[in-house]
Short mmCIF file of C-alpha atoms in Angstrom, two decimals:
data_model
loop_
_atom_site.label_atom_id
_atom_site.label_comp_id
_atom_site.label_asym_id
_atom_site.label_seq_id
_atom_site.Cartn_x
_atom_site.Cartn_y
_atom_site.Cartn_z
CA UNK A 242 14.87 118.59 -52.52
CA UNK A 243 16.37 115.10 -52.73
CA UNK A 244 17.69 113.09 -49.84
CA UNK A 245 21.38 113.55 -51.16
CA UNK A 246 20.77 117.46 -51.16
CA UNK A 247 19.41 117.28 -47.70
CA UNK A 248 22.59 115.50 -46.56
CA UNK A 249 24.55 118.59 -47.24
CA UNK A 250 22.52 120.40 -44.49
CA UNK A 251 24.70 119.96 -41.48
CA UNK A 252 22.42 121.94 -39.23
CA UNK A 253 20.32 118.90 -38.66
CA UNK A 254 21.23 115.28 -37.62
CA UNK A 255 21.05 112.70 -40.36
CA UNK A 256 17.91 110.66 -40.74
CA UNK A 257 17.07 107.65 -42.85
CA UNK A 258 13.37 106.96 -43.43
CA UNK A 259 12.41 103.30 -43.72
CA UNK A 260 9.19 102.09 -45.22
CA UNK A 261 8.22 98.40 -45.06
CA UNK A 262 6.07 97.59 -48.03
CA UNK A 263 3.83 94.66 -48.91
CA UNK A 264 1.30 94.51 -51.74
CA UNK A 265 0.12 98.17 -51.36
CA UNK A 266 1.88 99.89 -54.15
CA UNK A 267 -0.64 102.73 -54.42
CA UNK A 268 -0.25 103.49 -50.74
CA UNK A 269 3.49 103.14 -51.05
CA UNK A 270 3.59 105.79 -53.73
CA UNK A 271 1.52 108.04 -51.55
CA UNK A 272 3.85 107.51 -48.57
CA UNK A 273 6.83 108.31 -50.70
CA UNK A 274 5.20 111.47 -52.01
CA UNK A 275 4.63 112.49 -48.37
CA UNK A 276 8.29 112.02 -47.71
CA UNK A 277 9.22 114.18 -50.66
CA UNK A 278 6.96 116.91 -49.13
CA UNK A 279 8.62 117.00 -45.65
CA UNK A 280 9.76 120.40 -44.57
CA UNK A 281 12.81 118.68 -43.35
CA UNK A 282 13.91 116.07 -45.76
CA UNK A 283 15.37 112.71 -44.67
CA UNK A 284 19.02 112.15 -45.70
CA UNK A 285 18.09 108.89 -47.42
CA UNK A 286 15.10 106.66 -47.88
CA UNK A 287 15.12 102.82 -47.62
CA UNK A 288 12.14 100.76 -48.92
CA UNK A 289 11.91 97.11 -47.90
CA UNK A 290 9.68 95.25 -50.34
CA UNK A 291 8.71 92.28 -48.28
CA UNK A 292 8.40 89.95 -51.35
CA UNK A 293 5.34 91.68 -52.77
CA UNK A 294 3.74 90.33 -55.89
CA UNK A 295 2.09 93.57 -57.00
CA UNK A 296 5.28 95.30 -58.26
CA UNK A 297 5.83 97.40 -55.20
CA UNK A 298 9.65 97.43 -55.61
CA UNK A 299 9.46 98.45 -59.24
CA UNK A 300 6.80 101.15 -58.49
CA UNK A 301 8.99 102.57 -55.65
CA UNK A 302 12.04 102.79 -57.94
CA UNK A 303 9.96 104.55 -60.64
CA UNK A 304 8.47 107.01 -58.15
CA UNK A 305 11.88 108.00 -56.65
CA UNK A 306 14.81 106.45 -58.55
CA UNK A 307 17.56 107.60 -56.14
CA UNK A 308 16.14 105.76 -53.06
CA UNK A 309 17.47 102.52 -51.70
CA UNK A 310 14.92 99.85 -52.61
CA UNK A 311 15.55 96.31 -51.20
CA UNK A 312 13.36 93.37 -52.38
CA UNK A 313 13.48 90.52 -49.99
CA UNK A 314 13.55 86.97 -51.28
CA UNK A 315 10.66 86.02 -49.00
CA UNK A 316 8.03 87.63 -46.81
CA UNK A 317 9.60 88.18 -43.40
CA UNK A 318 6.51 89.71 -41.86
CA UNK A 319 6.35 93.22 -40.43
CA UNK A 320 8.99 92.29 -37.70
CA UNK A 321 11.44 90.98 -40.27
CA UNK A 322 10.84 93.99 -42.48
CA UNK A 323 11.61 96.51 -39.83
CA UNK A 324 14.62 94.42 -38.63
CA UNK A 325 16.08 94.35 -42.11
CA UNK A 326 15.17 97.98 -42.96
CA UNK A 327 16.74 99.37 -39.82
CA UNK A 328 19.81 97.25 -40.46
CA UNK A 329 20.21 98.33 -44.01
CA UNK A 330 19.64 101.99 -43.02
CA UNK A 331 22.35 102.01 -40.43
CA UNK A 332 24.96 99.70 -42.19
CA UNK A 333 24.66 101.50 -45.60
CA UNK A 334 23.95 105.02 -44.58
CA UNK A 335 25.20 105.43 -41.02
CA UNK A 336 22.61 107.86 -39.79
CA UNK A 337 22.11 109.57 -36.43
CA UNK A 338 18.36 108.59 -36.49
CA UNK A 339 16.13 106.03 -38.34
CA UNK A 340 12.47 106.98 -39.01
CA UNK A 341 10.38 103.89 -39.54
CA UNK A 342 6.85 103.32 -40.92
CA UNK A 343 4.56 100.98 -42.75
CA UNK A 344 3.56 101.69 -46.35
CA UNK A 345 0.13 102.81 -45.23
CA UNK A 346 1.57 105.54 -43.11
CA UNK A 347 1.25 108.91 -44.68
CA UNK A 348 3.21 111.64 -42.84
CA UNK A 349 1.97 115.23 -42.80
CA UNK A 350 4.58 117.74 -44.07
CA UNK A 351 6.08 118.73 -40.69
CA UNK A 352 6.03 115.16 -39.19
CA UNK A 353 9.78 114.65 -39.33
CA UNK A 354 10.75 118.21 -38.34
CA UNK A 355 8.50 118.01 -35.24
CA UNK A 356 10.01 114.65 -34.25
CA UNK A 357 13.48 115.85 -34.50
CA UNK A 358 12.73 119.04 -32.67
CA UNK A 359 11.34 117.06 -29.74
CA UNK A 360 14.13 114.42 -29.79
CA UNK A 361 16.82 117.08 -29.45
CA UNK A 362 17.06 116.65 -25.70
CA UNK A 363 19.59 114.78 -23.47
CA UNK A 364 18.80 111.12 -23.05
CA UNK A 365 16.04 110.92 -25.77
CA UNK A 366 16.48 107.81 -27.87
CA UNK A 367 12.98 107.43 -29.40
CA UNK A 368 10.12 109.69 -30.42
CA UNK A 369 6.76 108.74 -31.83
CA UNK A 370 4.12 110.72 -33.86
CA UNK A 371 0.51 111.27 -33.20
CA UNK A 372 -1.27 108.65 -35.42
CA UNK A 373 -4.66 109.53 -36.78
CA UNK A 374 -7.02 107.70 -39.07
CA UNK A 375 -8.42 109.14 -42.36
CA UNK A 376 -11.19 111.00 -40.45
CA UNK A 377 -8.59 112.90 -38.35
CA UNK A 378 -9.36 111.07 -35.10
CA UNK A 379 -6.66 109.33 -33.06
CA UNK A 380 -6.04 105.83 -34.32
CA UNK A 381 -6.71 103.42 -31.35
CA UNK A 382 -4.41 100.82 -32.87
CA UNK A 383 -1.31 103.07 -32.32
CA UNK A 384 -1.80 104.56 -28.81
CA UNK A 385 1.57 104.89 -26.96
CA UNK A 386 1.84 103.70 -23.39
CA UNK A 387 2.60 106.44 -20.86
CA UNK A 388 5.76 106.15 -18.90
CA UNK A 389 4.88 105.37 -15.25
CA UNK A 390 6.54 106.91 -12.24
CA UNK A 391 7.80 110.00 -14.18
CA UNK A 392 9.87 112.41 -12.04
CA UNK A 393 8.46 115.90 -11.38
CA UNK A 394 11.19 117.49 -13.41
CA UNK A 395 10.63 115.22 -16.44
CA UNK A 396 6.87 115.75 -16.33
CA UNK A 397 7.43 119.57 -16.16
CA UNK A 398 9.83 119.46 -19.11
CA UNK A 399 7.50 117.38 -21.10
CA UNK A 400 4.56 119.75 -20.44
CA UNK A 401 6.60 122.72 -21.48
CA UNK A 402 7.57 121.08 -24.75
CA UNK A 403 4.07 119.85 -25.42
CA UNK A 404 5.13 116.17 -25.49
CA UNK A 405 4.44 113.06 -23.30
CA UNK A 406 6.98 110.66 -21.77
CA UNK A 407 6.19 107.11 -22.99
CA UNK A 408 7.24 103.61 -22.18
CA UNK A 409 6.52 102.15 -25.61
CA UNK A 410 5.79 103.34 -29.12
CA UNK A 411 4.44 102.12 -32.52
CA UNK A 412 6.30 101.38 -35.76
CA UNK A 413 3.82 103.72 -37.45
CA UNK A 414 6.16 106.60 -37.40
CA UNK A 415 8.86 105.90 -34.84
CA UNK A 416 12.12 107.86 -34.78
CA UNK A 417 14.85 105.83 -33.11
CA UNK A 418 18.55 106.50 -32.29
CA UNK A 419 20.85 104.57 -34.50
CA UNK A 420 23.43 104.47 -31.63
CA UNK A 421 20.94 102.96 -29.27
CA UNK A 422 19.95 100.28 -31.78
CA UNK A 423 23.56 99.26 -32.05
CA UNK A 424 23.63 98.97 -28.23
CA UNK A 425 20.32 97.07 -27.80
CA UNK A 426 19.76 95.30 -31.05
CA UNK A 427 17.19 95.22 -33.91
CA UNK A 428 13.51 94.18 -33.78
CA UNK A 429 13.15 90.42 -33.41
CA UNK A 430 12.34 88.99 -36.82
CA UNK A 431 10.86 85.71 -35.56
CA UNK A 432 7.91 87.74 -34.02
CA UNK A 433 6.76 88.04 -37.65
CA UNK A 434 3.71 90.29 -36.84
CA UNK A 435 2.30 91.78 -33.62
CA UNK A 436 4.06 92.94 -30.47
CA UNK A 437 7.36 93.44 -32.37
CA UNK A 438 7.19 97.24 -31.95
CA UNK A 439 6.17 96.99 -28.34
CA UNK A 440 9.10 94.58 -27.55
CA UNK A 441 11.49 96.69 -29.49
CA UNK A 442 10.51 100.12 -28.10
CA UNK A 443 10.44 98.90 -24.56
CA UNK A 444 13.95 97.48 -24.94
CA UNK A 445 15.24 100.69 -26.47
CA UNK A 446 13.71 102.64 -23.54
CA UNK A 447 15.20 100.54 -20.71
CA UNK A 448 18.13 102.95 -21.11
CA UNK A 449 16.84 106.17 -22.52
CA UNK A 450 13.88 108.45 -22.79
CA UNK A 451 10.91 108.15 -25.16
CA UNK A 452 8.52 110.86 -26.19
CA UNK A 453 5.08 111.06 -27.84
CA UNK A 454 5.02 114.15 -30.03
CA UNK A 455 1.45 115.31 -30.75
CA UNK A 456 2.65 118.01 -33.13
CA UNK A 457 4.12 115.38 -35.46
CA UNK A 458 1.09 113.90 -37.20
CA UNK A 459 0.78 110.92 -39.55
CA UNK A 460 -2.27 109.36 -41.09
CA UNK A 461 -2.55 105.56 -40.75
CA UNK A 462 -4.64 104.34 -43.71
CA UNK A 463 -5.92 101.11 -42.42
CA UNK A 464 -9.13 99.80 -43.77
CA UNK A 465 -11.01 100.62 -40.59
CA UNK A 466 -10.41 102.71 -37.44
CA UNK A 467 -10.20 99.60 -35.18
CA UNK A 468 -8.19 98.94 -32.05
CA UNK A 469 -6.16 95.82 -31.03
CA UNK A 470 -9.23 94.28 -29.49
CA UNK A 471 -11.00 93.93 -32.96
CA UNK A 472 -11.64 90.37 -33.97
CA UNK A 473 -8.08 89.23 -35.04
CA UNK A 474 -8.77 85.90 -36.72
CA UNK A 475 -5.76 83.77 -37.31
CA UNK A 476 -3.38 86.54 -36.22
CA UNK A 477 -4.42 85.87 -32.59
CA UNK A 478 -1.90 83.07 -32.65
CA UNK A 479 0.92 85.59 -33.06
CA UNK A 480 -0.54 87.89 -30.34
CA UNK A 481 -0.53 85.04 -27.82
CA UNK A 482 2.78 83.45 -28.79
CA UNK A 483 4.60 86.75 -29.13
CA UNK A 484 3.32 88.10 -25.84
CA UNK A 485 4.58 84.99 -24.04
CA UNK A 486 7.98 85.37 -25.85
CA UNK A 487 8.00 89.00 -24.69
CA UNK A 488 7.26 88.26 -21.04
CA UNK A 489 9.58 85.28 -20.84
CA UNK A 490 12.60 86.22 -22.95
CA UNK A 491 12.64 90.04 -23.64
CA UNK A 492 14.67 92.38 -21.52
CA UNK A 493 12.39 95.30 -22.42
CA UNK A 494 10.29 95.20 -19.30
CA UNK A 495 11.45 94.90 -15.66
CA UNK A 496 9.72 92.27 -13.47
CA UNK A 497 7.24 94.65 -11.94
CA UNK A 498 6.23 95.83 -15.36
CA UNK A 499 5.81 92.28 -16.66
CA UNK A 500 3.38 91.52 -13.91
CA UNK A 501 1.38 94.59 -14.70
CA UNK A 502 1.34 93.82 -18.50
CA UNK A 503 0.48 90.16 -17.89
CA UNK A 504 -2.66 91.20 -16.05
CA UNK A 505 -3.60 93.73 -18.76
CA UNK A 506 -2.92 91.08 -21.41
CA UNK A 507 -5.18 88.43 -19.83
CA UNK A 508 -8.00 90.94 -19.57
CA UNK A 509 -7.52 91.92 -23.21
CA UNK A 510 -7.50 88.29 -24.45
CA UNK A 511 -10.72 87.67 -22.55
CA UNK A 512 -12.37 90.73 -23.94
CA UNK A 513 -11.23 89.85 -27.55
CA UNK A 514 -12.62 86.28 -27.28
CA UNK A 515 -15.87 87.48 -25.58
CA UNK A 516 -16.55 89.94 -28.38
CA UNK A 517 -15.61 87.65 -31.23
CA UNK A 518 -18.03 86.04 -33.63
CA UNK A 519 -15.67 83.10 -33.98
CA UNK A 520 -14.89 82.28 -30.37
CA UNK A 521 -14.14 78.61 -31.01
CA UNK A 522 -11.60 79.55 -33.57
CA UNK A 523 -9.88 82.13 -31.36
CA UNK A 524 -9.75 79.53 -28.55
CA UNK A 525 -7.91 77.22 -30.92
CA UNK A 526 -5.45 79.95 -31.86
CA UNK A 527 -5.10 80.75 -28.04
CA UNK A 528 -4.12 77.08 -27.45
CA UNK A 529 -1.71 77.09 -30.35
CA UNK A 530 -0.12 80.31 -29.23
CA UNK A 531 0.28 79.04 -25.69
CA UNK A 532 1.99 75.82 -26.86
CA UNK A 533 4.24 77.73 -29.20
CA UNK A 534 5.04 80.47 -26.78
CA UNK A 535 6.11 78.23 -23.89
CA UNK A 536 7.55 75.51 -26.10
CA UNK A 537 9.91 77.56 -28.21
CA UNK A 538 11.80 80.85 -28.26
CA UNK A 539 12.59 83.37 -30.93
CA UNK A 540 15.87 82.76 -32.84
CA UNK A 541 18.68 85.26 -33.20
CA UNK A 542 18.12 87.55 -36.23
CA UNK A 543 21.34 86.28 -37.81
CA UNK A 544 19.63 82.72 -37.87
CA UNK A 545 16.10 83.82 -38.68
CA UNK A 546 17.32 86.04 -41.59
CA UNK A 547 20.28 83.92 -42.60
CA UNK A 548 19.11 83.40 -46.26
CA UNK A 549 18.98 87.05 -47.35
CA UNK A 550 22.54 87.66 -48.54
CA UNK A 551 23.72 91.21 -48.21
CA UNK A 552 20.71 92.04 -46.04
CA UNK A 553 21.81 89.27 -43.63
CA UNK A 554 25.28 90.82 -43.63
CA UNK A 555 23.78 94.22 -42.67
CA UNK A 556 21.78 92.66 -39.78
CA UNK A 557 24.89 90.80 -38.39
CA UNK A 558 27.01 93.92 -38.75
CA UNK A 559 24.54 96.27 -36.92
CA UNK A 560 23.81 93.72 -34.17
CA UNK A 561 27.46 92.85 -33.50
CA UNK A 562 27.94 95.49 -30.67
CA UNK A 563 24.72 94.23 -28.91
CA UNK A 564 25.79 90.64 -29.21
CA UNK A 565 29.25 91.33 -27.72
CA UNK A 566 27.42 93.07 -24.79
CA UNK A 567 25.23 90.02 -24.00
#
């Protein structure tokens, strides 16, 4: 079944799947094949080629000619890729839901069907899959954060459904309400990498319910089954800068939550540096990140993505309601 054929099935809400790809064309083909094999097909598929140099865009078109492939003029990072992908999905296809993932995310056949089944509840604006590594064990990089202070009724409902109320979710298989994105805005492109999905999902969930859906399973084919405390190298700069931006400028967390996460973050940074084999280098990245985090702020997406032509227009169009509400 093709996405266009699935669109004719009015029994289900419309879903656009978004894959952000960068120089992993073999995995991209595998991810696309997994989308074709879904028991419930997406209405459309958008592939954002983040300026790959391995022919990812051409490979995607050959593998599935009718999908919407967008090759960006430059690498916008994961954050920019998801911001542009969600914008294109909503502006061009007007779905009820957007299902986002990286090109190394391989959904099992019932992944989308299980997400939609769980999300079909009042107030739910986001649902995330169980993410496993190639050995079938839960991937520590993509562990959702439980929602604190859940009411007894919400906890009971979640238990009966076999889901878990969450406060954040990962871009490795996240189903998000298009209407909620229009209200609250896209991922922040200037984050480039790291913490972009945490900031985005917590912002979506300030007004709405989020669920972790264990029955929806995807395989995250990273090179290793490592968690966020693994030695990050130069990327530690983005972890530090973006976490400061999140705590200072984002509306995703309330003040009490920010205090809790600041404490958890400081402990994680200390643990990362202590375990690293390149401590001096990480301390340099820590200093750079602190200076950048406190000395700058993320730009509006319309400015950060202003050079992308029709993609920029999609970003501006989708975020217009959120900008009017600020």
